[in-house]
Amino acid sequence: MSDIRPLVAGNWKMNGLRAALDEARAVAVAVAAKQPAADVMICPPATLVASMVGAVGEAIAVGGQDCHANETGAHTGDISAEMLADAGAGAVIVGHSERRADHGELSRDVAAKAAAAHRAGLLAIICVGETAGERAAGLTLQVVERQLAGSLPEGVTAANTVIAYEPVWAIGTGLTPTTEDVGQVHTALRGAMVAKLDDGGGVRLLYGGSVKPGNAAELMGIDNVDGALVGGASLTAKDFLGIIDAFPS
Ligand code: PGA
């Protein structure tokens, strides 16, 4: 067992009106009671960040789902890392495959956003992952390593950065890679972080993509998997807590 404190982060994506704060409250109450052996975070849409911080108190952390690289400026519709921090967020996801695909974000953009997160004092959760076609072509490790190298800004440490491996074809599909395949990618990610950083052995490496209560314990038991980034199953307290249960106190 490593001494890394795992992280289970929920990514609500573009889901959640104010009524959904009840689910987050229920997670916070249960986490305070269960004291799981993992940190717990929810990344709601930006509209809910401030109210969620108020709703969940200290029990769980709150993060954003994206940020602009700049602190302020003429960028209609964008949100800076400083704004997320000001709203009470402690983290931000950057480089999610949906942003890379929907908004044409390149790894160098992701690195600039991660640097912005650090500038604002936020934990950067940097996402990487191959498409189905890239996996079929045997390019998984090459793609993931290239994305990782391109998405890491200067100044990365185990304290300010988390890496999430999310195979694009596993997101929202109910499909997951085999434990061997996840282990192979996470071993490669660990090797890359150890080669780059003095404290690379302590960087949390999350797996994401169709994590559910029924598969969480198996996925979370893989070497070098230090938690989960959870989409659909983070939307209800019941399912999210079922995943958090993979880390009993
Ligand atoms: P999913 O999404 O759990 O719904 O597959 C994961 C993610 O995109 O972070």
Tab-separated table of C-alpha atoms and ligand atoms in Angstrom:
chain	number	residue	atom	x	y	z
A	1	MET	CA	0.000	0.000	0.000
A	2	SER	CA	1.266	3.435	-0.851
A	3	ASP	CA	0.846	6.313	1.575
A	4	ILE	CA	-0.865	8.481	-1.031
A	5	ARG	CA	-4.189	9.846	0.197
A	6	PRO	CA	-6.605	8.946	-2.635
A	7	LEU	CA	-9.100	11.358	-4.166
A	8	VAL	CA	-12.608	10.600	-5.398
A	9	ALA	CA	-13.773	13.538	-7.512
A	10	GLY	CA	-17.220	13.879	-9.041
A	11	ASN	CA	-17.522	15.720	-12.347
A	12	TRP	CA	-21.117	16.868	-12.760
A	13	LYS	CA	-20.436	18.230	-16.267
A	14	MET	CA	-23.373	20.350	-17.537
A	15	ASN	CA	-25.804	18.840	-15.049
A	16	GLY	CA	-27.339	20.281	-11.921
A	17	LEU	CA	-29.754	23.015	-10.956
A	18	ARG	CA	-29.871	24.388	-7.429
A	19	ALA	CA	-32.091	21.516	-6.280
A	20	ALA	CA	-29.160	19.168	-6.945
A	21	LEU	CA	-27.314	20.705	-3.998
A	22	ASP	CA	-29.392	18.334	-1.863
A	23	GLU	CA	-27.406	15.435	-3.341
A	24	ALA	CA	-24.125	17.159	-2.487
A	25	ARG	CA	-25.357	17.860	1.027
A	26	ALA	CA	-26.222	14.193	1.459
A	27	VAL	CA	-22.731	13.215	0.284
A	28	ALA	CA	-21.156	15.676	2.721
A	29	VAL	CA	-23.173	14.376	5.669
A	30	ALA	CA	-22.322	10.753	4.871
A	31	VAL	CA	-18.629	11.529	4.299
A	32	ALA	CA	-18.436	13.351	7.633
A	33	ALA	CA	-19.917	10.272	9.300
A	34	LYS	CA	-17.995	7.588	7.360
A	35	GLN	CA	-14.589	9.302	7.347
A	36	PRO	CA	-13.501	7.404	4.221
A	37	ALA	CA	-9.816	6.828	3.534
A	38	ALA	CA	-9.995	9.205	0.561
A	39	ASP	CA	-10.544	12.895	-0.036
A	40	VAL	CA	-13.883	13.599	-1.709
A	41	MET	CA	-14.605	16.421	-4.151
A	42	ILE	CA	-17.476	17.512	-6.367
A	43	CYS	CA	-16.915	19.676	-9.455
A	44	PRO	CA	-20.333	21.182	-10.245
A	45	PRO	CA	-21.136	23.582	-13.063
A	46	ALA	CA	-19.700	27.040	-12.367
A	47	THR	CA	-23.143	28.375	-11.483
A	48	LEU	CA	-23.226	26.117	-8.422
A	49	VAL	CA	-19.653	26.438	-7.145
A	50	ALA	CA	-20.269	29.146	-4.536
A	51	SER	CA	-23.535	27.714	-3.277
A	52	MET	CA	-22.080	24.222	-3.109
A	53	VAL	CA	-19.162	25.474	-1.007
A	54	GLY	CA	-21.737	26.820	1.413
A	55	ALA	CA	-23.822	23.646	1.280
A	56	VAL	CA	-21.120	21.042	1.934
A	57	GLY	CA	-18.902	22.804	4.468
A	58	GLU	CA	-15.553	21.197	5.215
A	59	ALA	CA	-16.507	17.579	4.556
A	60	ILE	CA	-15.900	17.627	0.833
A	61	ALA	CA	-13.941	19.845	-1.510
A	62	VAL	CA	-15.430	21.752	-4.444
A	63	GLY	CA	-13.794	22.231	-7.831
A	64	GLY	CA	-14.460	23.864	-11.175
A	65	GLN	CA	-14.580	22.029	-14.517
A	66	ASP	CA	-12.465	24.397	-16.607
A	67	CYS	CA	-10.784	27.797	-16.378
A	68	HIS	CA	-9.317	30.387	-18.705
A	69	ALA	CA	-5.544	30.804	-18.743
A	70	ASN	CA	-5.762	34.542	-18.006
A	71	GLU	CA	-6.694	36.186	-14.732
A	72	THR	CA	-9.072	38.800	-16.190
A	73	GLY	CA	-9.908	40.288	-19.561
A	74	ALA	CA	-12.153	40.430	-22.595
A	75	HIS	CA	-13.099	36.752	-22.767
A	76	THR	CA	-16.880	36.640	-22.826
A	77	GLY	CA	-18.290	33.572	-21.155
A	78	ASP	CA	-14.998	32.418	-19.679
A	79	ILE	CA	-14.114	32.056	-16.023
A	80	SER	CA	-10.652	32.521	-14.517
A	81	ALA	CA	-8.996	30.299	-11.958
A	82	GLU	CA	-8.954	33.300	-9.617
A	83	MET	CA	-12.759	33.561	-9.936
A	84	LEU	CA	-13.159	29.891	-9.028
A	85	ALA	CA	-10.862	30.351	-6.039
A	86	ASP	CA	-12.812	33.455	-5.038
A	87	ALA	CA	-16.032	31.408	-5.167
A	88	GLY	CA	-14.458	28.952	-2.736
A	89	ALA	CA	-13.236	26.244	-5.106
A	90	GLY	CA	-10.049	24.422	-4.205
A	91	ALA	CA	-9.445	22.725	-7.540
A	92	VAL	CA	-10.238	22.752	-11.235
A	93	ILE	CA	-10.383	20.050	-13.894
A	94	VAL	CA	-8.410	20.982	-17.011
A	95	GLY	CA	-8.076	19.200	-20.337
A	96	HIS	CA	-11.121	16.951	-20.001
A	97	SER	CA	-11.574	15.087	-23.288
A	98	GLU	CA	-14.958	16.773	-23.770
A	99	ARG	CA	-13.206	20.161	-23.721
A	100	ARG	CA	-10.410	18.904	-25.958
A	101	ALA	CA	-13.069	17.626	-28.425
A	102	ASP	CA	-15.829	20.259	-28.111
A	103	HIS	CA	-13.592	23.323	-27.772
A	104	GLY	CA	-10.504	22.255	-29.675
A	105	GLU	CA	-8.262	22.511	-26.639
A	106	LEU	CA	-4.721	21.375	-27.314
A	107	SER	CA	-2.299	20.123	-24.695
A	108	ARG	CA	-0.487	23.476	-24.711
A	109	ASP	CA	-3.801	25.177	-23.850
A	110	VAL	CA	-4.301	22.672	-21.069
A	111	ALA	CA	-0.822	23.412	-19.706
A	112	ALA	CA	-1.648	27.146	-19.673
A	113	LYS	CA	-4.879	26.448	-17.796
A	114	ALA	CA	-3.082	24.226	-15.303
A	115	ALA	CA	-0.530	27.011	-14.765
A	116	ALA	CA	-3.444	29.400	-14.171
A	117	ALA	CA	-4.873	26.995	-11.601
A	118	HIS	CA	-1.557	26.958	-9.766
A	119	ARG	CA	-1.284	30.762	-9.973
A	120	ALA	CA	-4.676	30.962	-8.233
A	121	GLY	CA	-3.720	28.392	-5.613
A	122	LEU	CA	-5.980	25.679	-7.037
A	123	LEU	CA	-5.244	21.993	-7.420
A	124	ALA	CA	-5.115	21.222	-11.156
A	125	ILE	CA	-6.737	17.938	-12.214
A	126	ILE	CA	-5.209	17.313	-15.645
A	127	CYS	CA	-7.010	14.776	-17.854
A	128	VAL	CA	-5.503	12.553	-20.521
A	129	GLY	CA	-6.857	9.583	-22.456
A	130	GLU	CA	-6.942	7.824	-25.799
A	131	THR	CA	-9.837	7.423	-28.225
A	132	ALA	CA	-11.177	4.028	-29.301
A	133	GLY	CA	-9.374	4.374	-32.611
A	134	GLU	CA	-6.066	5.155	-30.940
A	135	ARG	CA	-6.438	2.140	-28.651
A	136	ALA	CA	-7.320	-0.115	-31.589
A	137	ALA	CA	-4.209	1.129	-33.378
A	138	GLY	CA	-2.029	0.244	-30.390
A	139	LEU	CA	-1.235	3.894	-29.694
A	140	THR	CA	-2.617	4.185	-26.157
A	141	LEU	CA	0.645	4.668	-24.273
A	142	GLN	CA	2.085	6.936	-26.944
A	143	VAL	CA	-1.011	9.176	-26.948
A	144	VAL	CA	-1.352	9.354	-23.186
A	145	GLU	CA	2.347	10.062	-22.639
A	146	ARG	CA	2.337	12.753	-25.315
A	147	GLN	CA	-0.755	14.425	-23.857
A	148	LEU	CA	0.739	14.276	-20.380
A	149	ALA	CA	4.072	15.761	-21.417
A	150	GLY	CA	2.331	18.559	-23.310
A	151	SER	CA	-0.227	19.332	-20.597
A	152	LEU	CA	2.116	19.734	-17.625
A	153	PRO	CA	3.122	23.329	-16.894
A	154	GLU	CA	6.301	24.407	-15.121
A	155	GLY	CA	6.050	24.146	-11.368
A	156	VAL	CA	4.027	20.937	-11.122
A	157	THR	CA	4.258	19.166	-7.769
A	158	ALA	CA	2.466	16.269	-6.114
A	159	ALA	CA	0.683	18.844	-3.944
A	160	ASN	CA	-0.674	21.047	-6.735
A	161	THR	CA	-1.503	18.556	-9.483
A	162	VAL	CA	-3.540	15.378	-9.968
A	163	ILE	CA	-3.519	13.375	-13.212
A	164	ALA	CA	-6.711	11.672	-14.395
A	165	TYR	CA	-6.498	8.884	-16.971
A	166	GLU	CA	-9.814	8.763	-18.792
A	167	PRO	CA	-10.055	6.632	-21.927
A	168	VAL	CA	-12.408	8.625	-24.168
A	169	TRP	CA	-14.274	5.462	-25.213
A	170	ALA	CA	-14.984	4.573	-21.570
A	171	ILE	CA	-16.584	7.903	-20.665
A	172	GLY	CA	-20.335	7.613	-20.257
A	173	THR	CA	-20.469	4.318	-22.142
A	174	GLY	CA	-20.505	1.720	-19.381
A	175	LEU	CA	-17.330	0.267	-20.907
A	176	THR	CA	-14.129	0.059	-18.898
A	177	PRO	CA	-10.642	-1.137	-19.787
A	178	THR	CA	-9.395	-4.362	-18.225
A	179	THR	CA	-7.547	-4.052	-14.939
A	180	GLU	CA	-4.379	-4.997	-16.851
A	181	ASP	CA	-4.905	-2.176	-19.330
A	182	VAL	CA	-5.544	0.390	-16.594
A	183	GLY	CA	-2.506	-0.892	-14.710
A	184	GLN	CA	-0.307	-0.574	-17.789
A	185	VAL	CA	-1.297	3.051	-18.391
A	186	HIS	CA	-1.011	4.035	-14.728
A	187	THR	CA	2.421	2.404	-14.492
A	188	ALA	CA	3.504	4.469	-17.495
A	189	LEU	CA	2.031	7.655	-15.990
A	190	ARG	CA	3.803	6.967	-12.710
A	191	GLY	CA	7.076	6.419	-14.533
A	192	ALA	CA	6.672	9.701	-16.398
A	193	MET	CA	5.898	11.650	-13.223
A	194	VAL	CA	8.787	10.068	-11.312
A	195	ALA	CA	11.139	10.908	-14.189
A	196	LYS	CA	9.945	14.527	-14.241
A	197	LEU	CA	9.484	15.415	-10.579
A	198	ASP	CA	11.339	14.819	-7.340
A	199	ASP	CA	8.003	13.965	-5.740
A	200	GLY	CA	6.477	12.246	-8.785
A	201	GLY	CA	5.890	9.115	-6.725
A	202	GLY	CA	3.354	11.081	-4.701
A	203	VAL	CA	1.257	12.504	-7.545
A	204	ARG	CA	-2.284	11.151	-7.383
A	205	LEU	CA	-3.246	9.265	-10.539
A	206	LEU	CA	-7.026	8.944	-10.917
A	207	TYR	CA	-8.865	6.567	-13.205
A	208	GLY	CA	-12.047	7.880	-14.856
A	209	GLY	CA	-14.544	6.435	-17.305
A	210	SER	CA	-17.705	4.549	-16.263
A	211	VAL	CA	-16.667	4.147	-12.635
A	212	LYS	CA	-19.731	2.785	-10.806
A	213	PRO	CA	-20.417	1.344	-7.347
A	214	GLY	CA	-20.211	-2.144	-8.858
A	215	ASN	CA	-16.717	-1.787	-10.373
A	216	ALA	CA	-15.100	0.790	-8.086
A	217	ALA	CA	-13.422	-1.594	-5.657
A	218	GLU	CA	-11.778	-3.545	-8.489
A	219	LEU	CA	-10.622	-0.436	-10.366
A	220	MET	CA	-9.433	1.309	-7.214
A	221	GLY	CA	-7.416	-1.747	-6.205
A	222	ILE	CA	-5.120	-1.498	-9.240
A	223	ASP	CA	-1.504	-0.475	-8.557
A	224	ASN	CA	-0.915	3.246	-9.064
A	225	VAL	CA	-4.639	4.041	-9.145
A	226	ASP	CA	-5.051	6.656	-6.418
A	227	GLY	CA	-8.722	7.464	-6.800
A	228	ALA	CA	-11.421	8.133	-9.359
A	229	LEU	CA	-12.856	10.878	-11.519
A	230	VAL	CA	-16.554	10.068	-11.723
A	231	GLY	CA	-19.097	11.523	-14.132
A	232	GLY	CA	-22.591	10.050	-14.291
A	233	ALA	CA	-22.384	8.128	-11.039
A	234	SER	CA	-21.471	11.295	-9.115
A	235	LEU	CA	-24.870	12.877	-9.792
A	236	THR	CA	-26.711	11.003	-7.073
A	237	ALA	CA	-25.528	10.694	-3.489
A	238	LYS	CA	-26.398	7.000	-3.488
A	239	ASP	CA	-24.149	6.064	-6.414
A	240	PHE	CA	-21.340	8.457	-5.487
A	241	LEU	CA	-21.276	7.125	-1.929
A	242	GLY	CA	-21.249	3.594	-3.344
A	243	ILE	CA	-17.988	4.482	-5.089
A	244	ILE	CA	-16.545	6.252	-2.039
A	245	ASP	CA	-17.207	2.989	-0.160
A	246	ALA	CA	-14.284	1.507	-2.110
A	247	PHE	CA	-12.178	3.479	0.423
A	248	PRO	CA	-13.462	2.365	3.835
A	249	SER	CA	-12.158	4.268	6.874
B	1	PGA	P1	-18.422	8.871	-16.581
B	1	PGA	O1	-17.557	10.199	-16.873
B	1	PGA	O2	-18.102	8.439	-15.178
B	1	PGA	O3	-19.844	9.276	-16.754
B	1	PGA	O4	-17.968	7.838	-17.584
B	1	PGA	C1	-16.255	10.355	-16.378
B	1	PGA	C2	-15.697	11.698	-16.763
B	1	PGA	O5	-15.866	12.120	-17.917
B	1	PGA	O6	-15.057	12.379	-15.925
